[in-house]
XYZ file of C-alpha atoms in Angstrom:
717
model
C 119.761 153.332 161.848
C 116.696 151.809 163.522
C 115.972 149.620 160.484
C 119.605 148.497 160.416
C 119.492 147.504 164.095
C 116.200 145.703 163.527
C 117.617 143.804 160.531
C 120.793 142.704 162.295
C 118.788 141.541 165.294
C 116.638 139.309 163.080
C 119.348 138.321 160.595
C 120.514 135.116 162.350
C 116.969 133.770 162.269
C 116.384 134.403 158.555
C 117.513 131.632 156.168
C 120.280 132.698 153.759
C 118.163 131.924 150.686
C 115.356 134.118 151.935
C 117.680 136.983 152.817
C 119.431 136.828 149.470
C 116.191 136.632 147.492
C 114.919 139.749 149.266
C 118.219 141.554 148.734
C 118.262 140.736 145.027
C 114.692 141.854 144.581
C 115.423 145.162 146.279
C 118.801 145.596 144.559
C 117.338 145.213 141.087
C 114.780 147.892 141.898
C 117.492 150.167 143.298
C 119.634 149.618 140.226
C 116.854 150.906 137.997
C 116.045 153.825 140.271
C 119.678 154.942 140.551
C 120.866 154.269 137.018
C 121.880 157.924 136.721
C 124.335 157.739 139.641
C 125.487 154.116 139.759
C 128.034 152.821 139.024
C 129.089 156.328 137.988
C 127.974 159.581 139.569
C 129.398 162.285 137.324
C 129.281 164.830 140.144
C 131.735 162.699 142.134
C 134.443 163.241 139.522
C 134.926 166.945 140.297
C 138.492 167.754 141.333
C 138.596 169.335 144.808
C 139.780 172.965 144.998
C 143.532 173.162 145.440
C 144.069 169.473 144.789
C 147.884 168.975 144.496
C 147.747 165.864 142.325
C 149.304 162.484 143.032
C 153.002 161.836 143.806
C 155.460 161.956 140.900
C 152.799 163.335 138.592
C 150.865 160.067 138.445
C 147.509 160.202 136.700
C 145.503 158.520 139.453
C 145.951 156.299 142.486
C 145.060 152.626 142.907
C 144.333 151.330 146.407
C 143.448 147.721 147.239
C 141.598 146.796 150.423
C 139.896 143.682 151.781
C 137.357 143.137 154.548
C 137.742 139.760 156.233
C 134.414 138.752 157.734
C 134.676 135.089 158.734
C 137.175 132.306 159.318
C 136.871 131.288 155.665
C 138.183 134.687 154.623
C 140.925 134.610 157.244
C 142.175 131.306 155.837
C 142.362 132.792 152.317
C 144.497 135.825 153.178
C 147.660 134.054 152.088
C 146.164 133.192 148.688
C 145.053 136.784 148.148
C 148.521 138.084 149.034
C 150.170 135.615 146.624
C 147.811 136.683 143.851
C 148.518 140.364 144.381
C 152.270 139.945 144.672
C 152.200 138.079 141.355
C 151.182 141.389 139.726
C 153.338 143.611 141.931
C 150.578 144.821 144.253
C 150.138 145.175 148.012
C 146.892 145.734 149.893
C 145.284 146.308 153.285
C 143.362 143.639 155.189
C 140.712 144.909 157.589
C 140.371 142.394 160.406
C 137.739 141.929 163.110
C 139.233 141.807 166.626
C 136.581 139.760 168.453
C 133.975 136.965 168.092
C 134.057 136.079 164.392
C 137.589 134.655 164.527
C 140.903 135.026 166.295
C 143.667 137.018 164.634
C 146.942 135.368 165.568
C 150.148 137.277 166.099
C 151.854 135.099 163.491
C 149.300 136.070 160.829
C 149.689 139.744 161.639
C 153.455 139.359 161.411
C 153.166 137.587 158.055
C 150.958 140.342 156.656
C 153.212 143.148 157.872
C 156.503 141.547 156.827
C 155.138 140.950 153.332
C 154.562 144.692 152.910
C 150.808 144.634 153.422
C 148.731 146.672 155.879
C 146.339 145.745 158.672
C 143.250 147.827 159.472
C 140.622 147.383 162.166
C 137.199 146.246 160.925
C 134.900 147.243 163.798
C 134.937 145.245 167.003
C 132.290 142.669 166.059
C 130.651 142.235 162.671
C 127.119 142.735 163.971
C 126.016 146.091 162.553
C 125.512 147.545 166.039
C 128.593 149.742 166.382
C 126.565 152.949 166.121
C 123.474 151.780 167.985
C 124.068 154.431 170.663
C 126.755 156.853 171.771
C 127.363 154.807 174.905
C 127.784 151.601 172.903
C 130.076 153.307 170.422
C 132.231 154.870 173.141
C 132.617 151.504 174.880
C 133.581 149.717 171.677
C 135.830 152.586 170.579
C 137.963 152.170 173.692
C 138.556 148.501 172.806
C 139.152 149.314 169.134
C 141.878 151.776 170.124
C 143.535 149.065 172.198
C 143.548 146.613 169.286
C 144.816 149.308 166.944
C 147.799 149.916 169.217
C 148.464 146.199 169.540
C 148.205 145.617 165.790
C 150.050 148.809 164.835
C 146.979 149.747 162.788
C 146.199 153.346 161.813
C 143.075 152.795 159.703
C 139.481 151.761 160.300
C 136.593 150.424 158.292
C 133.187 149.909 159.822
C 131.317 146.646 159.287
C 128.668 146.913 156.553
C 129.968 150.422 155.805
C 127.809 151.944 158.535
C 129.326 155.247 159.581
C 128.927 158.349 161.685
C 131.920 160.400 160.718
C 131.217 162.933 163.465
C 131.609 160.168 166.077
C 134.606 158.421 164.602
C 137.140 160.951 165.876
C 136.918 158.935 169.081
C 138.703 156.062 167.348
C 141.877 158.204 167.073
C 142.739 156.752 163.656
C 144.757 158.397 160.893
C 142.114 157.449 158.369
C 138.696 155.896 157.959
C 137.473 153.961 154.900
C 133.789 153.410 155.704
C 132.229 155.497 152.934
C 131.840 155.376 149.166
C 131.343 157.769 146.294
C 128.055 156.163 145.244
C 126.430 152.882 146.243
C 122.629 152.715 146.571
C 122.819 149.058 147.640
C 124.419 149.749 151.025
C 122.300 149.714 154.207
C 123.338 153.361 154.672
C 123.398 154.533 151.046
C 124.518 158.145 151.606
C 127.375 158.424 149.131
C 129.956 161.159 149.701
C 129.977 161.961 145.953
C 133.727 162.260 145.522
C 136.459 159.967 144.195
C 139.142 161.818 146.134
C 140.316 161.571 149.738
C 138.902 164.236 152.022
C 139.379 165.615 155.500
C 137.011 165.084 158.419
C 137.875 167.972 160.747
C 137.546 167.631 164.468
C 136.148 170.080 166.984
C 138.293 173.228 167.042
C 140.515 171.522 164.514
C 143.871 173.249 164.297
C 145.727 171.421 161.590
C 145.431 167.776 162.599
C 143.702 168.409 165.917
C 141.361 165.461 166.060
C 140.778 165.297 162.332
C 141.339 162.311 160.076
C 141.445 161.450 156.384
C 138.452 159.732 154.798
C 139.129 157.265 151.979
C 135.883 156.317 150.194
C 135.806 153.202 148.075
C 135.140 154.132 144.475
C 135.046 150.732 142.728
C 131.854 148.703 143.422
C 132.166 145.964 146.020
C 132.621 142.380 144.847
C 129.773 140.922 146.882
C 127.317 143.468 145.473
C 128.355 142.833 141.881
C 128.814 139.093 141.734
C 126.652 137.687 144.529
C 123.735 140.110 144.814
C 123.489 141.436 141.238
C 124.999 138.248 139.743
C 127.140 140.059 137.178
C 128.816 137.458 134.905
C 132.025 139.453 134.306
C 134.087 142.436 135.529
C 132.917 144.921 132.894
C 131.560 147.282 135.558
C 134.893 147.184 137.413
C 136.687 148.090 134.187
C 134.201 150.820 133.340
C 134.524 152.447 136.756
C 138.313 152.143 136.846
C 138.578 153.829 133.442
C 136.277 156.631 134.589
C 138.191 157.246 137.832
C 141.513 157.177 135.956
C 140.249 159.717 133.407
C 139.341 162.104 136.218
C 142.534 161.668 138.188
C 140.851 160.300 141.282
C 141.446 157.473 143.726
C 140.447 154.005 142.497
C 139.901 152.266 145.837
C 138.436 148.782 145.672
C 137.087 146.718 148.548
C 136.846 142.947 148.137
C 136.259 140.055 150.516
C 138.435 136.928 150.624
C 135.371 135.204 152.122
C 133.615 135.333 148.747
C 136.576 134.506 146.484
C 136.673 130.939 145.231
C 140.229 129.853 144.471
C 139.257 126.416 143.177
C 136.978 123.493 143.880
C 133.196 123.703 144.181
C 131.992 127.296 144.346
C 129.867 128.225 147.346
C 126.471 129.878 147.037
C 127.948 133.210 148.150
C 131.209 133.052 146.157
C 132.596 134.294 142.851
C 135.676 133.110 140.946
C 138.927 134.570 142.274
C 139.877 134.841 138.615
C 137.606 137.906 138.440
C 139.843 139.721 140.904
C 142.958 138.515 139.102
C 141.529 139.814 135.834
C 141.007 143.209 137.455
C 144.617 143.355 138.667
C 145.910 142.318 135.243
C 143.696 144.885 133.497
C 144.938 147.716 135.731
C 148.566 146.699 135.319
C 148.436 146.215 131.573
C 146.335 149.246 130.613
C 147.735 151.766 133.085
C 151.302 150.599 133.748
C 153.324 153.572 134.960
C 150.283 155.875 135.040
C 149.005 155.217 138.553
C 150.340 155.549 142.055
C 149.818 152.232 143.800
C 149.669 152.843 147.532
C 148.452 151.383 150.772
C 145.606 153.287 152.459
C 147.903 154.625 155.179
C 150.266 155.971 152.517
C 147.413 157.828 150.815
C 146.253 159.291 154.137
C 149.747 160.452 155.064
C 150.349 161.890 151.618
C 147.098 163.828 151.827
C 147.975 165.316 155.216
C 151.433 166.272 154.033
C 150.489 167.617 150.603
C 147.319 169.530 151.480
C 147.745 172.366 154.030
C 145.184 172.387 156.862
C 143.377 175.463 155.589
C 142.954 173.978 152.111
C 141.692 170.502 152.952
C 138.433 169.519 151.317
C 135.605 168.305 153.516
C 132.356 166.532 152.597
C 129.983 167.572 155.349
C 126.304 167.777 154.512
C 124.871 171.137 155.488
C 121.324 172.415 155.108
C 120.451 176.112 155.153
C 116.924 177.440 155.503
C 115.988 181.036 154.780
C 112.805 182.959 154.001
C 114.892 184.954 151.571
C 115.886 185.128 147.932
C 119.147 183.198 147.990
C 120.578 184.796 144.859
C 120.524 188.297 146.356
C 121.208 187.531 150.020
C 124.922 188.138 150.505
C 125.050 186.749 154.051
C 123.526 183.396 153.164
C 125.476 183.023 149.924
C 128.707 183.855 151.701
C 128.262 181.002 154.172
C 126.931 178.470 151.682
C 129.567 179.086 149.030
C 132.356 179.061 151.623
C 131.319 175.536 152.607
C 130.998 174.389 148.997
C 134.437 175.739 148.130
C 136.039 173.415 150.668
C 134.065 170.470 149.308
C 130.993 170.331 151.533
C 127.560 169.464 150.143
C 125.138 172.305 150.797
C 121.355 172.380 150.311
C 119.517 175.691 150.654
C 115.755 175.864 151.133
C 114.627 179.355 150.186
C 112.080 181.487 148.354
C 112.105 183.306 145.066
C 111.068 186.906 144.702
C 112.488 187.494 141.249
C 112.576 185.685 137.931
C 113.888 182.392 139.325
C 111.432 179.542 138.962
C 110.069 177.416 141.777
C 112.133 174.220 141.977
C 115.704 173.023 142.359
C 118.734 174.740 140.879
C 122.519 174.777 141.191
C 124.111 178.132 142.048
C 127.917 178.127 142.309
C 127.835 174.513 143.504
C 125.037 175.088 146.038
C 121.796 173.144 145.603
C 119.029 175.724 145.967
C 115.459 174.527 146.572
C 113.102 177.437 145.876
C 109.826 176.296 147.368
C 107.712 179.447 147.584
C 107.311 182.742 145.764
C 107.349 185.829 147.941
C 105.071 188.774 147.394
C 106.802 191.699 149.081
C 103.573 193.669 149.331
C 102.848 192.628 152.921
C 100.302 195.162 154.102
C 100.016 194.036 157.723
C 101.588 191.840 160.346
C 99.066 189.033 159.819
C 99.756 188.757 156.094
C 103.462 188.605 156.878
C 102.949 186.011 159.630
C 100.759 183.806 157.423
C 103.361 183.689 154.628
C 106.073 182.938 157.166
C 104.036 180.076 158.622
C 103.367 178.664 155.171
C 107.079 178.680 154.397
C 107.936 177.132 157.779
C 105.650 174.160 157.163
C 106.853 173.664 153.597
C 110.544 173.971 154.469
C 110.158 171.554 157.401
C 108.817 168.932 154.980
C 111.709 169.468 152.561
C 114.350 169.338 155.290
C 112.875 166.155 156.785
C 112.648 164.479 153.369
C 116.217 165.373 152.471
C 117.532 164.288 155.860
C 115.895 160.883 155.539
C 117.604 160.355 152.172
C 121.004 161.834 153.017
C 121.443 162.745 156.689
C 122.716 166.242 157.413
C 125.658 167.025 159.659
C 124.330 170.479 160.544
C 121.385 172.763 159.803
C 121.992 176.519 159.578
C 118.742 178.512 159.776
C 118.642 182.218 158.919
C 115.989 184.454 160.438
C 113.590 186.202 159.793
C 111.441 184.796 161.290
C 112.990 183.186 164.367
C 110.403 180.399 164.247
C 112.016 179.144 161.060
C 114.456 177.316 163.339
C 111.694 174.737 163.878
C 112.023 173.695 160.238
C 114.986 171.688 161.534
C 112.925 169.692 164.036
C 113.458 166.340 162.338
C 117.272 166.490 162.043
C 117.365 168.011 165.540
C 115.453 165.003 166.860
C 118.145 162.793 165.299
C 120.909 164.697 167.115
C 121.926 167.071 164.328
C 123.115 170.474 165.634
C 121.188 173.579 164.589
C 122.467 177.139 164.158
C 120.049 180.053 164.291
C 121.553 183.009 162.445
C 119.863 186.178 163.680
C 120.091 188.691 160.845
C 117.601 191.012 162.584
C 116.014 191.173 166.023
C 112.441 190.227 165.187
C 110.554 191.978 168.024
C 112.284 195.284 167.346
C 111.939 195.042 163.571
C 108.250 194.140 163.711
C 107.583 197.024 166.067
C 109.287 199.389 163.615
C 107.859 197.895 160.417
C 104.235 197.553 161.518
C 104.030 200.307 164.130
C 103.375 197.915 167.011
C 103.764 199.425 170.535
C 107.105 198.416 172.049
C 105.431 197.192 175.231
C 102.321 195.882 173.536
C 101.065 192.316 173.359
C 102.505 191.598 169.892
C 106.063 192.630 170.779
C 105.966 190.810 174.127
C 104.673 187.702 172.348
C 107.488 187.930 169.801
C 110.053 188.287 172.583
C 108.723 185.126 174.231
C 108.826 183.333 170.873
C 112.366 184.575 170.292
C 113.457 183.178 173.661
C 112.082 179.733 172.825
C 113.669 179.725 169.369
C 117.071 180.716 170.744
C 116.808 177.929 173.310
C 115.950 175.392 170.585
C 119.112 176.235 168.624
C 122.440 174.680 169.584
C 124.269 177.862 168.647
C 123.260 181.405 167.797
C 124.990 183.698 165.328
C 124.204 187.380 165.719
C 124.848 190.120 163.158
C 126.606 192.719 165.343
C 128.122 193.274 168.768
C 125.397 195.616 170.019
C 122.775 192.967 169.416
C 125.060 190.429 171.067
C 124.719 192.414 174.283
C 120.963 192.519 173.779
C 120.729 188.727 173.497
C 123.027 188.270 176.469
C 120.680 190.478 178.486
C 117.822 188.214 177.383
C 119.486 185.170 178.846
C 121.420 183.592 175.956
C 124.659 182.100 177.357
C 127.792 183.783 176.024
C 129.330 180.462 174.955
C 126.330 179.896 172.712
C 126.783 183.183 170.828
C 129.055 184.184 167.955
C 129.147 187.528 166.165
C 129.526 187.541 162.395
C 129.082 190.899 160.705
C 127.885 191.135 157.144
C 131.446 190.953 155.898
C 131.831 191.429 152.177
C 132.998 188.462 150.176
C 135.954 189.592 148.021
C 134.993 186.900 145.510
C 131.968 189.079 144.709
C 132.955 192.544 145.937
C 136.387 192.769 144.403
C 137.252 196.191 142.997
C 135.394 196.771 139.731
C 136.464 199.270 137.044
C 134.440 202.424 136.484
C 132.937 202.305 132.999
C 130.594 205.327 133.074
C 131.851 208.417 131.231
C 128.889 210.849 131.379
C 128.752 213.932 133.619
C 125.859 212.815 135.830
C 126.368 212.796 139.610
C 124.933 209.473 140.782
C 123.870 208.879 144.357
C 123.108 205.206 144.946
C 121.213 203.149 147.522
C 120.579 199.382 147.301
C 118.377 197.611 149.816
C 114.895 197.557 151.305
C 112.756 200.697 151.151
C 111.338 200.452 154.649
C 110.610 203.576 156.642
C 113.569 203.132 159.004
C 115.939 203.321 156.022
C 115.145 207.023 155.706
C 114.830 207.167 151.919
C 112.323 210.016 152.130
C 115.086 212.013 153.830
C 117.379 211.189 150.912
C 114.757 212.336 148.395
C 114.381 215.630 150.286
C 118.174 216.059 150.315
C 118.339 215.589 146.539
C 115.603 218.210 146.164
C 117.728 220.638 148.192
C 120.635 219.939 145.835
C 118.768 220.187 142.542
C 119.777 223.779 141.807
C 123.385 223.536 142.976
C 123.981 220.066 141.503
C 121.559 219.889 138.540
C 123.142 216.676 137.260
C 122.477 214.819 140.526
C 120.347 211.663 140.391
C 119.276 209.293 143.160
C 119.178 205.657 142.032
C 117.290 203.288 144.325
C 117.809 199.545 143.910
C 115.894 196.795 145.670
C 112.384 197.230 147.005
C 110.146 195.995 149.767
C 108.902 198.170 152.565
C 105.219 197.554 151.939
C 102.836 198.032 149.050
C 103.070 201.807 148.955
C 106.802 202.389 149.563
C 107.695 203.160 145.948
C 104.504 205.136 145.373
C 105.158 207.282 148.435
C 108.724 207.993 147.390
C 107.652 208.692 143.797
C 104.902 211.062 144.969
C 107.345 212.854 147.253
C 109.788 213.201 144.383
C 107.099 214.694 142.157
C 105.914 217.136 144.834
C 109.489 218.361 145.262
C 109.857 218.909 141.523
C 112.663 216.421 140.957
C 111.377 215.559 137.474
C 112.670 212.008 137.247
C 115.899 212.561 139.174
C 114.857 209.774 141.543
C 114.968 206.521 139.637
C 113.546 203.225 140.883
C 115.865 200.622 139.382
C 114.367 197.454 140.849
C 116.273 194.365 141.909
C 119.675 193.501 140.517
C 121.715 190.417 141.323
C 124.364 190.369 143.998
C 127.020 189.991 141.323
C 125.746 193.064 139.455
C 125.403 195.470 142.381
C 129.171 195.817 142.813
C 129.407 197.153 139.257
C 126.538 199.552 139.970
C 128.436 200.904 142.985
C 131.687 201.217 141.037
C 129.887 203.503 138.560
C 128.265 205.710 141.208
C 129.691 208.852 142.837
C 128.384 208.561 146.390
C 126.791 205.761 148.395
C 124.247 206.775 151.021
C 122.853 205.250 154.230
C 120.210 207.708 155.559
C 118.772 205.502 158.347
C 116.662 206.971 161.106
C 118.377 206.820 164.487
C 115.017 206.872 166.290
C 114.013 203.539 164.765
C 115.120 199.950 164.251
C 117.826 201.324 161.954
C 119.752 202.751 164.894
C 121.201 199.308 165.724
C 120.876 197.483 162.386
C 124.288 197.082 160.764
C 124.383 198.391 157.184
C 125.974 195.811 154.911
C 126.024 198.284 152.081
C 128.592 200.515 153.814
C 131.380 197.975 153.435
C 130.141 197.132 149.944
C 130.441 200.805 148.966
C 133.904 200.947 150.460
C 135.055 197.889 148.524
C 134.415 199.798 145.286
C 136.175 202.963 146.420
C 132.843 204.773 146.754
C 132.691 207.638 149.302
C 129.965 207.068 151.891
C 127.529 209.600 153.351
C 125.582 208.142 156.280
C 123.416 209.275 159.180
C 125.009 209.142 162.585
C 123.500 206.042 164.198
C 124.569 204.010 167.187
C 125.601 200.990 165.105
C 127.518 202.819 162.404
C 129.490 204.976 164.835
C 130.298 201.757 166.745
C 132.169 200.357 163.741
C 133.187 203.425 161.712
C 134.669 206.866 162.348
C 134.694 210.278 160.683
C 137.792 209.473 158.647
C 135.919 206.655 156.889
C 132.385 208.076 156.516
C 130.974 211.581 156.136
C 128.332 211.459 158.843
C 125.340 213.783 159.188
C 122.715 214.077 161.969
C 120.011 211.464 161.473
C 116.707 212.745 160.098
C 118.138 216.061 158.884
C 117.715 216.322 155.105
C 119.491 219.706 154.932
C 122.500 218.284 156.753
C 122.492 215.313 154.394
C 122.436 217.626 151.358
C 125.312 219.636 152.838
C 127.332 216.446 153.431
C 126.791 215.229 149.861
C 127.759 218.647 148.478
C 130.882 218.801 150.638
C 132.064 215.421 149.405
C 131.319 216.365 145.786
C 133.192 219.644 145.902
C 136.144 218.521 148.012
C 138.442 216.181 146.037
C 140.770 215.807 149.026
C 137.874 214.599 151.184
C 136.774 212.235 148.433
C 140.242 210.742 148.206
C 140.521 210.401 151.986
C 137.145 208.680 152.323
C 137.908 206.431 149.366
C 141.352 205.451 150.650
C 140.274 204.849 154.261
C 137.179 202.974 153.122
C 139.164 200.650 150.892
C 141.556 199.962 153.751
C 138.701 199.211 156.154
C 136.962 196.894 153.687
C 140.172 195.006 152.974
C 140.852 194.552 156.703
C 137.346 193.386 157.573
C 136.252 191.284 154.621
C 135.083 187.678 154.735
C 138.611 186.363 154.248
C 139.315 187.453 157.821
C 136.328 185.576 159.291
C 135.898 182.631 156.937
C 137.970 180.218 159.021
C 136.125 181.177 162.198
C 132.860 180.181 160.535
C 134.294 176.877 159.311
C 135.677 176.183 162.788
C 132.237 176.815 164.260
C 130.597 174.428 161.794
C 133.223 171.772 162.485
C 133.038 172.111 166.261
C 129.251 171.810 166.268
C 129.165 168.863 163.851
C 131.796 166.851 165.730
C 130.409 164.742 168.541
C 131.944 164.881 171.995
C 131.573 162.005 174.423
C 131.076 162.590 178.124
C 131.825 160.097 180.857
C 128.677 159.528 182.924
C 130.682 159.007 186.085
C 133.270 161.775 185.743
C 131.447 164.151 183.382
C 134.661 164.801 181.485
C 135.203 164.929 177.769
C 136.890 161.886 176.344
C 138.453 164.045 173.646
């Protein structure tokens, strides 16, 4: 934005020939660099989820728009209308209210009575509309007045500059200031779709403050014929054919200012016959196959045909996590929820499995794996060093990506809390930041590394946590007990939201049982840290070995320090379990549901005298989703959310009581059925489908700008 303001300040003083020579030099370089995405970006052709199609079963839509920049263009409106009516078309003319020319009432009446549409094209054509929030708010008030006077419901920003999060203030039905792909624009952040999409407002309920975005999808005339000096309309034809084949919206933006209808051609003009050839080509090749509509008709059709909860958005979201994305259900749930409604999501993460360092696509999410994690972290300093290394690397990636394609929001997942500072660059530019607190860092570090609760390290981490929470615009916390903890530490209630580790039914739908042997499988997936109590589980299996000789304990996951598996294996050997405890390693998130479906009991043996007492166990609801009876220690967090009809609890730390609970469930079919039935009901009532919209509403409310009056300190909208 700074470079744009600088350019438009100097523009009047730069001779046209010099400006155009520089533009052509740069454009030719950009054309080479972006040959893979211009004029066609294949990714933009994807059909949005739930897309209803065009009216009357038409193959695609064709929308004609014009930006009128100077008096020369204003004088040619009549000629453009005559040309379009010759081929049976109507279009929208976006007019500038002030400075460049005066829009007479008679011209507006002529346009409207001929069946054409009028849109508002900024306030002045000076490229300064978004120079500041104060400037935008002042101009927006005048734009709304002109829109009412002109009976206009659509907007297009001069030079295609846009801040969609601000433009709710214009109170328009639609905006048309974006494009699917166009590297030649001053703000070249294409939305990568050839379909209309929804820009939701803060706390958007249906149409509450939202508007329809109509990106242009056919390259602009001035770019093609004046800057790139194309000698024909082959690129227009190529792009139209591509959009038609994918059932999208072929929206073209031309300028009467640059159309030469006869006589000597100006230095910045192209033959109007090019535009006529385009109209003839569309009419002859696709007669009867397309829905020809004015922009307002497309916007109103979209709002009517696509229910509020199914409208596709194109926000740009970045997520940062010192975690393996593929196996982190919480992060995947959020990222894939956004992608499914059409948002563009980048994740900056690590790899701890077989995935290679680099960029990958996972279910539509762009995953940047920038560091490999060694889980054998023997002490707090090793852990801190690797965290710091990832923080610095992720901050570079986030800043680089934001410079290329600005983000609307950054969602950072702890641990560590300091990872929130990876978003410093977007934050500096006004982008909101969420800190998602999966675990309370001071408490977890004290448990994991044996640090004294009142010692220097824990107090330092608490101070660091306070600063990180203050840096974030909003904080998500993983359970209600920890919500109270953060409130007691000074986080304002309005800044906090609780999102449990709800299961995503897209992954944890009920799987069939395929195992037919007579083994009795006890399963645990997760980290093998001390607070998880896996040594207690091994002891319980040893107590069962004579009464349930076919019992096996299968441990999936890992972590917990260099010696966690060795300690558990040694314990198993000392207790004479002879291979009944199996270390199965990591499996993908998609595979673990099948593992659970083929088990007999799922266990959660956490220690109540540790960090585990308040750490919500995601695996409980995952077990329940597969109809797997759950045996769990009685901790503060699990008794907060579950009761004895849903889980067979046992006193924490008591291996004999755990063995008795497992045996009772095994030998009591009625109890099995009750736990299975009540667990399935709980999982179905508390899955991600019940909280998905709340998360989307939070994202939308944070990424929609509000404007405050300096004098009255009241929200404008």
